[in-house]
Amino acid sequence: MLTPEQVTGLVSYIGIVMQLGGALLLTVLFYLLHRQARRRRWFTMWGFAWAFLCAAIAALAIRYNGLAGPGRTLLPEHSAEVQGLYFVYQWGKLLSCGLLVAGALFHSGGFKIRASTVGLVLLPGTSLYALATVGGAPSLDGIVFLQTPVMVVASGYCAWRLIAVPASRRTFGTRMTGGIFATIAALWVVYAVGFRLAMMPRPIPLEPLALLLRYNSYVDLLLQMLLGYGMVLMLIEESKREVDDARARLEVAHDQLRRDSYYDALTGAFNRRAMTDGVGLEMARATYGSVVLLDLDNLKEANDGYGHEMGDRMLCLLARALRTGVRASDALYRLGGDEFLLVLPGSTPAEAGRLVARAVGAAIEQMDAECPGLRLSVSTGSAAYSGAEDLDDAVRRADAEMYRQKHGRKALLKGFQPA
């Protein structure tokens, strides 16, 4: 039959083992996530912090393993084995605090040094402080009391660094993690008072405070699990922002590629693929209108006599004149090497013919100004359509008219040639 003291000790020991299990689970989780957080040194620092906390709690569990069953006694406080375990406990807790602070600094951008340098600074400092506190304290309560200033300052500082991040970086995860750090700092102030009273000759006058100190491992377990959850949530939020940014960049690149695939690189007009996919035809398909096909009659002569640069210039002049002379609802397509299609919603063939004649006249004037020896010659054909169903047929009729005009012009020119 266990005595009340043994029951209390067993419950406390179970709490320590559960706290060790929680810290171990968090260590494994942070290790599994470290590949996704390679460029986030703050997450790496916090992962190491959980690992050293495991070592600290494990040392405490080994120290109190004698309470796990009846008939087993504890080693005296000042034995070499117990002092060694106390040193590991204190050193692990202090190193864990230092790594939590380093992680908070890395997260806020306050650290500009290598992560390995953090270890070179923390290892000797925490080792010396652990040796001094273990050697100068009469019991575990005294060791924990000397640990409280570090815990309060470290937790409070982490809370401040996370809560005070710029508004653009402030998320639910940073607020939650900062709030838990602040709660831990406040709790350790209470612990400091409790452990100070526990070291006095008279008993603790406040029973709730004594109960909290007796079963503090359960409270610590709850807070460390919440803290680990908040840290992982911060990683998820940052990863989500990174994914969202990458998606936005891909969407921009996709839109740019899509735009490039629908535009003619030389003239800036829509290309044949755009015509096939219906790009720019939303208004045209919703009403009646006209289509006009245009063909540069003397593009080959310009390329042969003046070079391809002059042929390209003729195409650009015609395309620019057409875009300048049409409305915003009209669409211009370059269907082939020297062939253009103009779709004019809401226009009759007569109106479309007048508009195209003005645009072609402007292009001819510009061409005469740039190259007086080369006159721009264009054959056109137009047709009306009554709706989207008739659009393709109208293009074929306009194409047939354009070729009749082109062949008639060639025949006329041939008739004027000397025999």
mmCIF file of C-alpha atoms in Angstrom, residues 73-342:
data_model
loop_
_atom_site.group_PDB
_atom_site.id
_atom_site.type_symbol
_atom_site.label_atom_id
_atom_site.label_comp_id
_atom_site.label_asym_id
_atom_site.label_seq_id
_atom_site.Cartn_x
_atom_site.Cartn_y
_atom_site.Cartn_z
ATOM 1 C CA THR A 73 14.694 4.789 -2.326
ATOM 2 C CA LEU A 74 16.159 7.938 -3.774
ATOM 3 C CA LEU A 75 19.839 8.712 -3.830
ATOM 4 C CA PRO A 76 20.852 11.621 -1.561
ATOM 5 C CA GLU A 77 20.847 15.103 -3.048
ATOM 6 C CA HIS A 78 24.609 15.610 -2.749
ATOM 7 C CA SER A 79 25.677 12.314 -4.293
ATOM 8 C CA ALA A 80 27.844 12.558 -7.411
ATOM 9 C CA GLU A 81 25.212 10.809 -9.554
ATOM 10 C CA VAL A 82 22.439 13.206 -8.523
ATOM 11 C CA GLN A 83 24.655 16.261 -8.937
ATOM 12 C CA GLY A 84 25.570 15.085 -12.428
ATOM 13 C CA LEU A 85 21.907 14.631 -13.328
ATOM 14 C CA TYR A 86 21.100 18.052 -11.891
ATOM 15 C CA PHE A 87 23.870 19.568 -14.022
ATOM 16 C CA VAL A 88 22.466 17.932 -17.182
ATOM 17 C CA TYR A 89 18.991 19.149 -16.226
ATOM 18 C CA GLN A 90 20.103 22.713 -15.597
ATOM 19 C CA TRP A 91 22.418 22.833 -18.600
ATOM 20 C CA GLY A 92 19.733 21.451 -20.927
ATOM 21 C CA LYS A 93 17.119 23.930 -19.699
ATOM 22 C CA LEU A 94 19.496 26.887 -20.020
ATOM 23 C CA LEU A 95 20.677 25.854 -23.469
ATOM 24 C CA SER A 96 17.069 25.360 -24.533
ATOM 25 C CA CYS A 97 16.266 28.917 -23.373
ATOM 26 C CA GLY A 98 19.223 30.324 -25.272
ATOM 27 C CA LEU A 99 18.172 28.551 -28.473
ATOM 28 C CA LEU A 100 14.601 29.818 -28.107
ATOM 29 C CA VAL A 101 15.943 33.372 -27.868
ATOM 30 C CA ALA A 102 18.218 32.781 -30.858
ATOM 31 C CA GLY A 103 15.255 31.477 -32.857
ATOM 32 C CA ALA A 104 13.181 34.537 -31.984
ATOM 33 C CA LEU A 105 16.045 36.796 -33.045
ATOM 34 C CA PHE A 106 16.523 34.937 -36.318
ATOM 35 C CA HIS A 107 12.793 35.176 -36.999
ATOM 36 C CA SER A 108 12.699 38.924 -36.402
ATOM 37 C CA GLY A 109 15.851 39.522 -38.450
ATOM 38 C CA GLY A 110 17.866 40.624 -35.428
ATOM 39 C CA PHE A 111 20.652 38.067 -35.949
ATOM 40 C CA LYS A 112 23.157 38.456 -38.785
ATOM 41 C CA ILE A 113 25.512 35.648 -37.737
ATOM 42 C CA ARG A 114 25.835 31.986 -38.596
ATOM 43 C CA ALA A 115 23.733 29.453 -36.739
ATOM 44 C CA SER A 116 26.913 27.563 -35.779
ATOM 45 C CA THR A 117 28.226 30.684 -34.045
ATOM 46 C CA VAL A 118 25.197 30.635 -31.764
ATOM 47 C CA GLY A 119 26.272 27.251 -30.431
ATOM 48 C CA LEU A 120 29.844 28.432 -29.842
ATOM 49 C CA VAL A 121 28.487 31.291 -27.722
ATOM 50 C CA LEU A 122 25.805 29.378 -25.824
ATOM 51 C CA LEU A 123 27.712 26.205 -24.922
ATOM 52 C CA PRO A 124 30.365 27.712 -22.637
ATOM 53 C CA GLY A 125 28.010 30.285 -21.097
ATOM 54 C CA THR A 126 25.275 27.818 -20.204
ATOM 55 C CA SER A 127 27.821 25.269 -18.942
ATOM 56 C CA LEU A 128 29.392 27.755 -16.543
ATOM 57 C CA TYR A 129 26.031 28.967 -15.244
ATOM 58 C CA ALA A 130 24.831 25.383 -14.770
ATOM 59 C CA LEU A 131 27.981 24.482 -12.810
ATOM 60 C CA ALA A 132 27.635 27.567 -10.617
ATOM 61 C CA THR A 133 23.947 27.064 -9.837
ATOM 62 C CA VAL A 134 24.178 23.316 -9.212
ATOM 63 C CA GLY A 135 27.167 23.778 -6.918
ATOM 64 C CA GLY A 136 25.606 26.672 -5.017
ATOM 65 C CA ALA A 137 22.064 25.340 -4.521
ATOM 66 C CA PRO A 138 21.203 22.929 -1.659
ATOM 67 C CA SER A 139 18.367 21.155 -3.506
ATOM 68 C CA LEU A 140 16.461 20.895 -6.775
ATOM 69 C CA ASP A 141 14.125 23.671 -5.601
ATOM 70 C CA GLY A 142 17.127 25.932 -5.201
ATOM 71 C CA ILE A 143 18.432 24.999 -8.643
ATOM 72 C CA VAL A 144 15.054 25.753 -10.207
ATOM 73 C CA PHE A 145 14.855 29.036 -8.270
ATOM 74 C CA LEU A 146 18.206 30.095 -9.757
ATOM 75 C CA GLN A 147 16.891 29.016 -13.153
ATOM 76 C CA THR A 148 13.844 31.278 -12.999
ATOM 77 C CA PRO A 149 15.554 34.594 -13.920
ATOM 78 C CA VAL A 150 16.803 33.030 -17.141
ATOM 79 C CA MET A 151 13.414 31.502 -17.918
ATOM 80 C CA VAL A 152 11.515 34.718 -17.230
ATOM 81 C CA VAL A 153 13.894 36.899 -19.238
ATOM 82 C CA ALA A 154 14.182 34.426 -22.137
ATOM 83 C CA SER A 155 10.442 33.738 -22.399
ATOM 84 C CA GLY A 156 9.551 37.416 -21.985
ATOM 85 C CA TYR A 157 12.075 38.460 -24.604
ATOM 86 C CA CYS A 158 10.802 35.839 -27.091
ATOM 87 C CA ALA A 159 7.249 37.043 -26.456
ATOM 88 C CA TRP A 160 8.237 40.643 -27.117
ATOM 89 C CA ARG A 161 10.149 39.825 -30.314
ATOM 90 C CA LEU A 162 7.221 37.873 -31.758
ATOM 91 C CA ILE A 163 4.433 40.212 -30.686
ATOM 92 C CA ALA A 164 6.347 43.315 -31.846
ATOM 93 C CA VAL A 165 6.966 42.108 -35.417
ATOM 94 C CA PRO A 166 5.794 44.541 -38.138
ATOM 95 C CA ALA A 167 2.086 44.432 -38.921
ATOM 96 C CA SER A 168 2.783 42.995 -42.383
ATOM 97 C CA ARG A 169 4.412 39.931 -40.775
ATOM 98 C CA ARG A 170 2.006 39.597 -37.861
ATOM 99 C CA THR A 171 -0.053 36.421 -38.143
ATOM 100 C CA PHE A 172 -2.182 34.255 -35.889
ATOM 101 C CA GLY A 173 0.824 31.978 -35.403
ATOM 102 C CA THR A 174 3.167 34.776 -34.260
ATOM 103 C CA ARG A 175 0.522 36.205 -31.923
ATOM 104 C CA MET A 176 -0.268 32.792 -30.478
ATOM 105 C CA THR A 177 3.378 31.802 -29.993
ATOM 106 C CA GLY A 178 4.216 35.187 -28.491
ATOM 107 C CA GLY A 179 1.249 34.926 -26.121
ATOM 108 C CA ILE A 180 2.350 31.468 -24.955
ATOM 109 C CA PHE A 181 5.878 32.738 -24.345
ATOM 110 C CA ALA A 182 4.377 35.573 -22.289
ATOM 111 C CA THR A 183 2.282 33.061 -20.313
ATOM 112 C CA ILE A 184 5.374 30.964 -19.627
ATOM 113 C CA ALA A 185 7.252 34.040 -18.412
ATOM 114 C CA ALA A 186 4.397 34.949 -16.049
ATOM 115 C CA LEU A 187 4.137 31.359 -14.812
ATOM 116 C CA TRP A 188 7.831 31.260 -14.000
ATOM 117 C CA VAL A 189 7.426 34.387 -11.909
ATOM 118 C CA VAL A 190 4.856 32.448 -9.895
ATOM 119 C CA TYR A 191 7.247 29.495 -9.755
ATOM 120 C CA ALA A 192 9.972 31.786 -8.443
ATOM 121 C CA VAL A 193 7.750 32.931 -5.590
ATOM 122 C CA GLY A 194 6.668 29.372 -4.835
ATOM 123 C CA PHE A 195 10.143 27.872 -4.859
ATOM 124 C CA ARG A 196 11.420 30.747 -2.710
ATOM 125 C CA LEU A 197 8.742 30.037 -0.129
ATOM 126 C CA ALA A 198 9.459 26.318 -0.370
ATOM 127 C CA MET A 199 13.079 26.908 0.642
ATOM 128 C CA MET A 200 12.034 28.703 3.807
ATOM 129 C CA PRO A 201 11.729 26.835 7.128
ATOM 130 C CA ARG A 202 7.948 27.422 7.345
ATOM 131 C CA PRO A 203 5.572 25.741 4.883
ATOM 132 C CA ILE A 204 3.983 27.531 1.932
ATOM 133 C CA PRO A 205 0.934 29.375 3.237
ATOM 134 C CA LEU A 206 -0.977 29.238 -0.069
ATOM 135 C CA GLU A 207 -2.306 25.749 -0.820
ATOM 136 C CA PRO A 208 -3.069 26.481 -4.557
ATOM 137 C CA LEU A 209 0.532 27.622 -5.005
ATOM 138 C CA ALA A 210 1.843 24.472 -3.311
ATOM 139 C CA LEU A 211 -0.405 22.367 -5.550
ATOM 140 C CA LEU A 212 0.901 24.158 -8.650
ATOM 141 C CA LEU A 213 4.506 23.498 -7.642
ATOM 142 C CA ARG A 214 3.753 19.846 -6.863
ATOM 143 C CA TYR A 215 2.185 19.181 -10.264
ATOM 144 C CA ASN A 216 3.877 21.856 -12.350
ATOM 145 C CA SER A 217 5.060 19.259 -14.883
ATOM 146 C CA TYR A 218 1.475 18.864 -16.144
ATOM 147 C CA VAL A 219 1.114 22.629 -16.593
ATOM 148 C CA ASP A 220 4.500 22.734 -18.319
ATOM 149 C CA LEU A 221 3.430 19.873 -20.605
ATOM 150 C CA LEU A 222 0.318 21.752 -21.694
ATOM 151 C CA LEU A 223 2.246 24.945 -22.383
ATOM 152 C CA GLN A 224 5.082 23.224 -24.236
ATOM 153 C CA MET A 225 2.611 21.424 -26.516
ATOM 154 C CA LEU A 226 0.804 24.707 -27.225
ATOM 155 C CA LEU A 227 4.159 26.401 -27.826
ATOM 156 C CA GLY A 228 5.237 23.682 -30.248
ATOM 157 C CA TYR A 229 1.895 23.945 -32.037
ATOM 158 C CA GLY A 230 2.358 27.701 -32.386
ATOM 159 C CA MET A 231 5.855 27.265 -33.792
ATOM 160 C CA VAL A 232 4.696 24.737 -36.381
ATOM 161 C CA LEU A 233 1.800 27.038 -37.252
ATOM 162 C CA MET A 234 4.299 29.842 -37.900
ATOM 163 C CA LEU A 235 6.209 27.542 -40.266
ATOM 164 C CA ILE A 236 2.995 26.599 -42.079
ATOM 165 C CA GLU A 237 2.013 30.264 -42.426
ATOM 166 C CA GLU A 238 5.394 31.225 -43.844
ATOM 167 C CA SER A 239 5.345 28.234 -46.188
ATOM 168 C CA LYS A 240 1.854 29.231 -47.333
ATOM 169 C CA ARG A 241 3.017 32.780 -48.039
ATOM 170 C CA GLU A 242 5.928 31.350 -50.025
ATOM 171 C CA VAL A 243 3.604 29.065 -51.995
ATOM 172 C CA ASP A 244 1.160 31.932 -52.607
ATOM 173 C CA ASP A 245 4.004 34.118 -53.839
ATOM 174 C CA ALA A 246 5.266 31.372 -56.144
ATOM 175 C CA ARG A 247 1.735 30.818 -57.443
ATOM 176 C CA ALA A 248 1.316 34.535 -58.111
ATOM 177 C CA ARG A 249 4.623 34.603 -59.998
ATOM 178 C CA LEU A 250 3.581 31.565 -62.028
ATOM 179 C CA GLU A 251 0.259 33.193 -62.840
ATOM 180 C CA VAL A 252 2.058 36.309 -64.078
ATOM 181 C CA ALA A 253 4.445 34.195 -66.122
ATOM 182 C CA HIS A 254 1.533 32.164 -67.462
ATOM 183 C CA ASP A 255 -0.380 35.302 -68.406
ATOM 184 C CA GLN A 256 2.712 36.674 -70.121
ATOM 185 C CA LEU A 257 3.269 33.430 -72.028
ATOM 186 C CA ARG A 258 -0.408 33.295 -72.945
ATOM 187 C CA ARG A 259 -0.260 36.893 -74.135
ATOM 188 C CA ASP A 260 2.857 36.212 -76.169
ATOM 189 C CA SER A 261 1.247 33.144 -77.731
ATOM 190 C CA TYR A 262 -1.731 35.232 -78.951
ATOM 191 C CA TYR A 263 0.168 38.219 -80.357
ATOM 192 C CA ASP A 264 2.228 38.618 -83.480
ATOM 193 C CA ALA A 265 5.708 39.604 -82.406
ATOM 194 C CA LEU A 266 6.354 41.882 -85.405
ATOM 195 C CA THR A 267 3.154 43.905 -85.736
ATOM 196 C CA GLY A 268 1.584 43.586 -82.279
ATOM 197 C CA ALA A 269 -1.693 42.360 -83.838
ATOM 198 C CA PHE A 270 -3.458 39.194 -82.714
ATOM 199 C CA ASN A 271 -2.166 36.074 -84.495
ATOM 200 C CA ARG A 272 -4.004 33.179 -86.143
ATOM 201 C CA ARG A 273 -4.045 31.166 -82.907
ATOM 202 C CA ALA A 274 -5.847 34.007 -81.163
ATOM 203 C CA MET A 275 -8.418 34.013 -83.954
ATOM 204 C CA THR A 276 -8.880 30.256 -83.638
ATOM 205 C CA ASP A 277 -9.270 30.452 -79.833
ATOM 206 C CA GLY A 278 -11.712 33.346 -80.094
ATOM 207 C CA VAL A 279 -9.493 35.891 -78.337
ATOM 208 C CA GLY A 280 -10.803 39.407 -78.924
ATOM 209 C CA LEU A 281 -14.072 38.179 -80.420
ATOM 210 C CA GLU A 282 -16.297 38.455 -77.331
ATOM 211 C CA MET A 283 -17.981 41.632 -78.581
ATOM 212 C CA ALA A 284 -18.035 40.443 -82.186
ATOM 213 C CA ARG A 285 -19.908 37.261 -81.293
ATOM 214 C CA ALA A 286 -22.498 39.159 -79.279
ATOM 215 C CA THR A 287 -23.744 41.323 -82.176
ATOM 216 C CA TYR A 288 -23.731 41.695 -85.955
ATOM 217 C CA GLY A 289 -20.866 43.331 -87.849
ATOM 218 C CA SER A 290 -18.401 43.132 -90.708
ATOM 219 C CA VAL A 291 -15.063 41.530 -91.434
ATOM 220 C CA VAL A 292 -12.363 42.870 -93.750
ATOM 221 C CA LEU A 293 -9.461 40.856 -95.127
ATOM 222 C CA LEU A 294 -6.371 42.756 -96.316
ATOM 223 C CA ASP A 295 -3.390 41.519 -98.296
ATOM 224 C CA LEU A 296 -0.192 43.394 -99.121
ATOM 225 C CA ASP A 297 0.183 43.004 -102.877
ATOM 226 C CA ASN A 298 3.819 44.015 -103.164
ATOM 227 C CA LEU A 299 5.406 42.534 -100.009
ATOM 228 C CA LYS A 300 7.571 40.160 -102.077
ATOM 229 C CA GLU A 301 8.770 43.017 -104.298
ATOM 230 C CA ALA A 302 9.671 45.050 -101.195
ATOM 231 C CA ASN A 303 11.594 42.125 -99.699
ATOM 232 C CA ASP A 304 13.412 41.389 -102.969
ATOM 233 C CA GLY A 305 14.160 44.967 -103.936
ATOM 234 C CA TYR A 306 14.690 46.687 -100.580
ATOM 235 C CA GLY A 307 15.403 43.871 -98.151
ATOM 236 C CA HIS A 308 13.286 42.131 -95.534
ATOM 237 C CA GLU A 309 13.607 45.047 -93.131
ATOM 238 C CA MET A 310 11.632 47.208 -95.565
ATOM 239 C CA GLY A 311 9.036 44.440 -95.954
ATOM 240 C CA ASP A 312 8.693 44.261 -92.181
ATOM 241 C CA ARG A 313 8.353 48.036 -92.080
ATOM 242 C CA MET A 314 5.464 47.899 -94.564
ATOM 243 C CA LEU A 315 3.661 45.316 -92.413
ATOM 244 C CA CYS A 316 4.164 47.381 -89.261
ATOM 245 C CA LEU A 317 2.975 50.599 -90.934
ATOM 246 C CA LEU A 318 -0.208 48.923 -92.147
ATOM 247 C CA ALA A 319 -0.911 47.275 -88.784
ATOM 248 C CA ARG A 320 -0.324 50.521 -86.881
ATOM 249 C CA ALA A 321 -2.553 52.486 -89.238
ATOM 250 C CA LEU A 322 -5.343 49.943 -88.860
ATOM 251 C CA ARG A 323 -5.074 49.865 -85.048
ATOM 252 C CA THR A 324 -5.073 53.665 -84.919
ATOM 253 C CA GLY A 325 -8.079 53.999 -87.184
ATOM 254 C CA VAL A 326 -10.365 51.383 -85.614
ATOM 255 C CA ARG A 327 -12.386 51.396 -82.412
ATOM 256 C CA ALA A 328 -11.478 49.683 -79.131
ATOM 257 C CA SER A 329 -14.084 46.980 -79.795
ATOM 258 C CA ASP A 330 -12.572 46.127 -83.191
ATOM 259 C CA ALA A 331 -9.958 43.358 -83.444
ATOM 260 C CA LEU A 332 -6.984 43.100 -85.818
ATOM 261 C CA TYR A 333 -5.373 39.730 -86.640
ATOM 262 C CA ARG A 334 -2.326 38.854 -88.719
ATOM 263 C CA LEU A 335 -3.328 35.560 -90.333
ATOM 264 C CA GLY A 336 -0.242 34.977 -92.454
ATOM 265 C CA GLY A 337 2.852 36.589 -93.888
ATOM 266 C CA ASP A 338 1.075 39.456 -95.661
ATOM 267 C CA GLU A 339 -2.568 38.856 -94.730
ATOM 268 C CA PHE A 340 -4.591 40.683 -92.062
ATOM 269 C CA LEU A 341 -8.141 40.252 -90.788
ATOM 270 C CA LEU A 342 -10.146 43.095 -89.251
#
